[in-house]
C-alpha cells in the first residue's frame, strides 16, 4: 500500500498548461498544432525535455501515439516522441493528475487542508476520497526531489543553510527527520529510525547527491546547527570544507538550564546579561570574535561569583564546548545567526506528522510522503494575513514559478519528463 513498485521505464510524463479544457480538446485533433503548443510551453518555462542520455537532439518532436484514460471517463492523452533518440513523453493536460482519477480540484482542496494541518482522515471525509488516495497523491508528488524542483524554479543551491533533526514518533517507534532549510524553503526532509551519525550522514547525503547532480561545483560554505553531536559529525563528514556554527538563540535558551539551585531573580538577571553580551558581540563587527572570547570569560566569572562555583564550572564547560561554533557564526557575516526559520518549518511539518502514524507499515513510503509535504511547504502561498501574503516560500526566496496556480506549479515542477535547460543558453 502506498508504494507502487518502481516503474522500470523512466518517467517521462510532462504536465502542460492548456489554459482550458476546450483548447486541449481542440488541439488533440491537430497533430502539428499540438506539438507546437507543447514546444511553446517548454520555451515559456525555460525547460527542456529529458531525452535519452545519448541524444544530441535538435528538438524535433513528432506526435507518437495516444491512449484513452478509461478511469477519467475516456480523456485522450497524447504521447510525443523525439525523432532522434526515440524517447517518448506522455503529455498530461493540466486537468489530469498522473495515474490518478482524482480531479485536480478535489486534490487542491484536500492537499490544502492537509498542508493546513488537518489529518488525512478528516481531509478524506471533507473531499469524499479515501485517506489512502490522498496519501498516495502526496507520495506521488514526493517522488521528485526537493533539489530538482527548487532548482527548476531558478533558486541557486544554498551556500549557507540550517540543519537539524526533528524527533518524532511513527506508531511507537522513535523516528528522526534530518532537515535542511535555507530561508523559507526546505531543501531536504529525510527520515531515519535512529539518530546515529551514520544514519544522519546517509540521509543528508541524499541532498548532497542531488545537489552535485545539478551543480558538480557546488560547495557549502557554512552550516548552522543546534550543536547535536551526530548532526555535527555527519555534516563534517559530508561537507568537510564548510564552517559549522552553533545557533545563538539556542545558546540563550540553554543557559538557564545550566544554572541549578539558584533563586529565579538571579537566573533571570544572568540570562539578561547573557542576552546583552550577544547583542553587543553582534554589533561590534571587526573585533567581534576577540571581544566575544573576553566577554565570555568575564561572564563565566560573574556566574561563579553570583551563582556559586558549581554553576560557574558547569557554564564554563558548556562555553568551552560551544564557543568555536559561536565564533564561526560571528566570524562570517553571511552565516545565519539563528535557526528560527528551521524551527518554523519543523513546527509546520509537525502538524501533519500525526498522519504518519496511521500509515506506518512495511509497504508505506515515509520518505516520499515527507518529500510531498515539503513540496507543499515550499509551493503553497502563505495565507492572506501572513507576512508574505499570497507568496509561497520559493517566491520569497526569489524563485520563479511556471504559473500563478500553486497546484499546477506542483504538477509541472514534479513532472519526470522535464529537465532544466543549461544556464548557458540564457545568459
Ligand atoms: Zn532526443
Short mmCIF file of C-alpha atoms in Angstrom, two decimals, residues 4-301:
data_model
loop_
_atom_site.label_atom_id
_atom_site.label_comp_id
_atom_site.label_asym_id
_atom_site.label_seq_id
_atom_site.Cartn_x
_atom_site.Cartn_y
_atom_site.Cartn_z
CA UNK A 4 3.70 1.33 -6.36
CA UNK A 5 6.63 -0.78 -7.49
CA UNK A 6 9.24 1.41 -9.14
CA UNK A 7 8.43 1.75 -12.81
CA UNK A 8 11.03 0.03 -14.94
CA UNK A 9 10.66 2.69 -17.62
CA UNK A 10 11.86 6.18 -16.83
CA UNK A 11 9.04 8.57 -16.01
CA UNK A 12 8.87 10.98 -18.93
CA UNK A 13 5.47 12.41 -18.15
CA UNK A 14 5.07 16.14 -18.56
CA UNK A 15 2.20 18.29 -17.35
CA UNK A 16 1.29 21.05 -19.79
CA UNK A 17 -0.96 24.03 -19.05
CA UNK A 18 -3.51 24.18 -21.88
CA UNK A 19 -5.34 27.06 -20.12
CA UNK A 20 -8.77 25.46 -20.50
CA UNK A 21 -10.19 22.08 -21.43
CA UNK A 22 -11.73 23.36 -24.69
CA UNK A 23 -8.30 24.38 -26.01
CA UNK A 24 -6.97 20.93 -25.20
CA UNK A 25 -9.80 19.10 -26.94
CA UNK A 26 -9.38 21.33 -29.99
CA UNK A 27 -5.59 20.77 -30.12
CA UNK A 28 -5.68 16.99 -29.80
CA UNK A 29 -7.39 16.85 -33.18
CA UNK A 30 -4.44 18.54 -34.90
CA UNK A 31 -1.06 16.84 -34.51
CA UNK A 32 1.07 19.73 -35.75
CA UNK A 33 -0.71 22.37 -33.65
CA UNK A 34 -0.49 20.07 -30.62
CA UNK A 35 3.28 19.61 -30.88
CA UNK A 36 3.75 23.33 -31.50
CA UNK A 37 1.74 24.21 -28.42
CA UNK A 38 3.85 21.84 -26.30
CA UNK A 39 7.09 23.30 -27.71
CA UNK A 40 5.90 26.86 -27.00
CA UNK A 41 5.05 25.87 -23.43
CA UNK A 42 8.53 24.37 -22.99
CA UNK A 43 10.12 27.55 -24.27
CA UNK A 44 7.97 29.62 -21.90
CA UNK A 45 9.08 27.50 -18.91
CA UNK A 46 12.72 27.56 -19.92
CA UNK A 47 12.78 23.77 -19.50
CA UNK A 48 13.97 21.01 -21.80
CA UNK A 49 12.65 17.52 -22.29
CA UNK A 50 14.58 14.68 -20.69
CA UNK A 51 15.86 12.89 -23.77
CA UNK A 52 17.98 9.74 -23.78
CA UNK A 53 21.47 10.44 -22.45
CA UNK A 54 22.97 9.90 -25.90
CA UNK A 55 20.59 12.31 -27.67
CA UNK A 56 22.09 15.32 -29.40
CA UNK A 57 18.51 16.38 -30.02
CA UNK A 58 17.64 19.03 -32.49
CA UNK A 59 14.34 19.37 -30.70
CA UNK A 60 12.38 17.59 -33.39
CA UNK A 61 9.26 16.09 -31.91
CA UNK A 62 6.53 14.12 -33.51
CA UNK A 63 3.14 13.06 -32.22
CA UNK A 64 3.55 9.42 -31.43
CA UNK A 65 0.54 7.60 -30.07
CA UNK A 66 -2.43 8.17 -27.89
CA UNK A 67 -4.34 6.23 -25.34
CA UNK A 68 -7.66 6.79 -23.66
CA UNK A 69 -7.67 7.10 -19.92
CA UNK A 70 -10.60 4.92 -19.06
CA UNK A 71 -10.69 5.88 -15.40
CA UNK A 72 -11.03 9.53 -16.32
CA UNK A 73 -14.05 8.96 -18.48
CA UNK A 74 -12.03 8.46 -21.63
CA UNK A 75 -9.86 11.57 -21.87
CA UNK A 76 -7.46 11.10 -24.78
CA UNK A 77 -3.84 11.55 -23.82
CA UNK A 78 -1.15 12.01 -26.47
CA UNK A 79 2.41 10.86 -26.41
CA UNK A 80 5.10 12.68 -28.33
CA UNK A 81 8.42 11.26 -29.45
CA UNK A 82 11.87 12.67 -30.12
CA UNK A 83 12.71 11.79 -33.72
CA UNK A 84 16.42 11.47 -32.86
CA UNK A 85 16.58 9.38 -29.64
CA UNK A 86 13.05 7.93 -29.75
CA UNK A 87 12.33 8.96 -26.15
CA UNK A 88 8.57 9.05 -25.60
CA UNK A 89 6.90 11.73 -23.48
CA UNK A 90 3.39 11.44 -22.13
CA UNK A 91 1.69 14.82 -22.25
CA UNK A 92 -0.75 15.30 -19.40
CA UNK A 93 -3.12 18.22 -19.71
CA UNK A 94 -3.33 20.38 -16.58
CA UNK A 95 -6.73 18.96 -15.63
CA UNK A 96 -5.46 15.41 -15.17
CA UNK A 97 -3.30 14.08 -12.31
CA UNK A 98 -0.76 11.44 -13.24
CA UNK A 99 -2.07 7.89 -12.70
CA UNK A 100 -4.98 9.21 -10.62
CA UNK A 101 -8.64 9.55 -11.20
CA UNK A 102 -8.84 12.28 -8.59
CA UNK A 103 -9.71 15.56 -10.33
CA UNK A 104 -7.16 18.30 -9.58
CA UNK A 105 -9.85 20.47 -7.97
CA UNK A 106 -10.51 17.77 -5.38
CA UNK A 107 -6.76 17.27 -4.87
CA UNK A 108 -6.35 21.03 -4.47
CA UNK A 109 -8.81 21.20 -1.57
CA UNK A 110 -7.56 18.05 0.13
CA UNK A 111 -3.88 18.98 -0.20
CA UNK A 112 -4.52 22.47 1.12
CA UNK A 113 -6.38 21.05 4.12
CA UNK A 114 -3.53 18.57 4.74
CA UNK A 115 -1.00 21.37 4.45
CA UNK A 116 -3.05 23.35 6.96
CA UNK A 117 -2.67 20.53 9.45
CA UNK A 118 -5.92 18.61 9.08
CA UNK A 119 -5.50 14.82 9.37
CA UNK A 120 -5.66 12.70 6.22
CA UNK A 121 -8.81 11.09 7.62
CA UNK A 122 -10.62 14.41 8.08
CA UNK A 123 -9.48 15.68 4.67
CA UNK A 124 -10.79 12.48 3.17
CA UNK A 125 -14.21 12.99 4.76
CA UNK A 126 -14.37 16.60 3.57
CA UNK A 127 -13.49 15.78 -0.03
CA UNK A 128 -15.17 12.37 -0.37
CA UNK A 129 -11.99 10.46 -1.11
CA UNK A 130 -10.22 7.68 0.75
CA UNK A 131 -7.37 8.61 3.10
CA UNK A 132 -5.14 6.20 1.16
CA UNK A 133 -5.90 8.01 -2.10
CA UNK A 134 -4.81 11.30 -0.56
CA UNK A 135 -1.71 9.68 0.94
CA UNK A 136 -0.80 8.34 -2.50
CA UNK A 137 -1.22 11.70 -4.19
CA UNK A 138 1.18 13.27 -1.68
CA UNK A 139 3.65 10.39 -2.19
CA UNK A 140 3.37 10.73 -5.98
CA UNK A 141 4.47 14.37 -5.85
CA UNK A 142 7.16 13.36 -3.33
CA UNK A 143 8.93 11.12 -5.84
CA UNK A 144 10.58 14.15 -7.39
CA UNK A 145 13.35 15.53 -5.18
CA UNK A 146 13.22 18.91 -3.48
CA UNK A 147 16.54 19.89 -5.07
CA UNK A 148 15.18 19.21 -8.58
CA UNK A 149 12.01 21.21 -8.01
CA UNK A 150 13.74 24.17 -6.34
CA UNK A 151 16.47 24.45 -8.97
CA UNK A 152 13.76 24.26 -11.68
CA UNK A 153 12.42 27.43 -10.05
CA UNK A 154 15.82 29.04 -10.60
CA UNK A 155 16.86 29.02 -6.94
CA UNK A 156 20.63 28.65 -6.52
CA UNK A 157 21.83 25.79 -4.30
CA UNK A 158 22.31 27.30 -0.84
CA UNK A 159 25.93 28.18 0.09
CA UNK A 160 24.73 28.53 3.71
CA UNK A 161 21.95 26.55 5.37
CA UNK A 162 20.39 25.43 8.64
CA UNK A 163 20.41 21.72 9.51
CA UNK A 164 18.79 19.83 12.35
CA UNK A 165 16.69 16.76 13.07
CA UNK A 166 13.09 16.72 14.16
CA UNK A 167 12.42 14.00 16.72
CA UNK A 168 9.09 12.33 16.23
CA UNK A 169 7.22 9.05 16.59
CA UNK A 170 5.93 6.65 13.99
CA UNK A 171 3.46 4.42 15.83
CA UNK A 172 5.55 3.65 18.93
CA UNK A 173 8.94 3.82 17.17
CA UNK A 174 11.14 6.85 17.52
CA UNK A 175 11.94 8.50 14.21
CA UNK A 176 14.08 11.43 13.11
CA UNK A 177 13.64 13.84 10.25
CA UNK A 178 17.01 15.27 9.15
CA UNK A 179 16.16 18.66 7.69
CA UNK A 180 17.91 21.32 5.61
CA UNK A 181 16.40 24.79 5.40
CA UNK A 182 17.57 27.95 3.69
CA UNK A 183 15.34 30.96 4.27
CA UNK A 184 11.75 29.94 3.64
CA UNK A 185 12.35 26.74 1.71
CA UNK A 186 13.03 23.15 2.69
CA UNK A 187 15.88 21.63 0.68
CA UNK A 188 15.82 18.27 2.46
CA UNK A 189 13.36 16.44 4.71
CA UNK A 190 14.65 12.93 5.38
CA UNK A 191 13.51 10.03 7.52
CA UNK A 192 15.64 7.78 9.73
CA UNK A 193 14.86 5.40 12.56
CA UNK A 194 17.95 6.16 14.61
CA UNK A 195 19.90 9.29 15.43
CA UNK A 196 23.41 7.90 14.92
CA UNK A 197 25.93 9.86 12.89
CA UNK A 198 25.86 7.04 10.31
CA UNK A 199 22.09 7.22 9.85
CA UNK A 200 22.10 11.02 9.64
CA UNK A 201 25.00 11.01 7.18
CA UNK A 202 23.07 8.65 4.96
CA UNK A 203 20.04 10.92 5.00
CA UNK A 204 21.90 14.21 4.44
CA UNK A 205 23.93 12.58 1.66
CA UNK A 206 20.72 12.28 -0.39
CA UNK A 207 20.67 16.10 -0.50
CA UNK A 208 24.36 16.20 -1.36
CA UNK A 209 23.97 13.71 -4.22
CA UNK A 210 21.01 15.57 -5.69
CA UNK A 211 22.81 18.90 -5.37
CA UNK A 212 26.03 17.68 -7.01
CA UNK A 213 24.00 16.19 -9.82
CA UNK A 214 22.56 19.65 -10.51
CA UNK A 215 25.79 21.53 -9.97
CA UNK A 216 29.02 19.49 -9.81
CA UNK A 217 30.94 22.52 -8.47
CA UNK A 218 28.51 23.04 -5.55
CA UNK A 219 30.32 23.83 -2.28
CA UNK A 220 28.75 24.54 1.11
CA UNK A 221 30.37 27.45 2.93
CA UNK A 222 28.55 27.46 6.24
CA UNK A 223 26.02 25.37 8.18
CA UNK A 224 24.21 26.38 11.35
CA UNK A 225 23.16 23.61 13.74
CA UNK A 226 22.00 23.38 17.33
CA UNK A 227 25.22 21.54 18.14
CA UNK A 228 23.87 17.97 18.44
CA UNK A 229 26.86 15.64 18.20
CA UNK A 230 25.61 13.24 15.48
CA UNK A 231 24.43 16.16 13.35
CA UNK A 232 27.78 17.92 13.55
CA UNK A 233 29.68 14.70 12.79
CA UNK A 234 27.56 13.78 9.81
CA UNK A 235 27.77 17.27 8.28
CA UNK A 236 31.53 17.42 8.81
CA UNK A 237 31.85 14.11 7.02
CA UNK A 238 29.76 15.21 4.04
CA UNK A 239 30.87 18.84 3.73
CA UNK A 240 34.46 18.91 5.03
CA UNK A 241 35.06 22.46 3.75
CA UNK A 242 32.03 24.03 5.45
CA UNK A 243 32.19 26.15 8.60
CA UNK A 244 29.89 24.74 11.29
CA UNK A 245 28.22 27.29 13.52
CA UNK A 246 26.05 26.94 16.60
CA UNK A 247 22.73 28.75 16.82
CA UNK A 248 22.98 31.85 19.03
CA UNK A 249 19.33 31.83 20.04
CA UNK A 250 19.79 28.26 21.24
CA UNK A 251 22.63 29.46 23.45
CA UNK A 252 20.24 31.87 25.18
CA UNK A 253 17.60 29.21 25.66
CA UNK A 254 20.11 26.72 27.06
CA UNK A 255 21.78 28.98 29.64
CA UNK A 256 19.04 28.84 32.34
CA UNK A 257 19.16 25.02 32.18
CA UNK A 258 22.84 25.14 33.13
CA UNK A 259 22.08 27.09 36.31
CA UNK A 260 20.90 24.79 39.12
CA UNK A 261 19.52 25.62 42.57
CA UNK A 262 19.54 29.42 42.40
CA UNK A 263 16.80 31.97 43.06
CA UNK A 264 14.71 32.83 39.96
CA UNK A 265 15.66 36.54 40.03
CA UNK A 266 19.38 35.60 39.89
CA UNK A 267 18.72 33.26 36.96
CA UNK A 268 16.73 35.96 35.17
CA UNK A 269 19.44 38.56 35.73
CA UNK A 270 22.14 36.22 34.36
CA UNK A 271 20.05 35.42 31.33
CA UNK A 272 19.51 39.07 30.57
CA UNK A 273 23.25 39.77 30.95
CA UNK A 274 23.98 36.90 28.59
CA UNK A 275 21.50 38.39 26.11
CA UNK A 276 23.26 41.77 26.28
CA UNK A 277 26.60 40.05 25.70
CA UNK A 278 25.34 38.58 22.42
CA UNK A 279 23.74 41.70 21.08
CA UNK A 280 26.93 43.70 21.79
CA UNK A 281 29.08 41.00 20.19
CA UNK A 282 26.93 41.14 17.07
CA UNK A 283 27.15 44.93 16.82
CA UNK A 284 30.94 45.10 17.07
CA UNK A 285 31.80 43.93 13.59
CA UNK A 286 35.59 43.94 13.12
CA UNK A 287 36.62 42.72 16.51
CA UNK A 288 33.63 40.54 17.14
CA UNK A 289 35.43 37.28 17.78
CA UNK A 290 38.16 38.69 20.01
CA UNK A 291 35.64 40.69 22.03
CA UNK A 292 33.40 37.65 22.42
CA UNK A 293 36.15 35.47 23.94
CA UNK A 294 36.90 38.12 26.51
CA UNK A 295 33.27 38.76 27.30
CA UNK A 296 32.52 35.06 27.71
CA UNK A 297 35.38 34.72 30.22
CA UNK A 298 34.05 37.67 32.21
CA UNK A 299 30.57 36.27 32.10
CA UNK A 300 31.68 32.88 33.46
CA UNK A 301 33.50 34.66 36.31
#
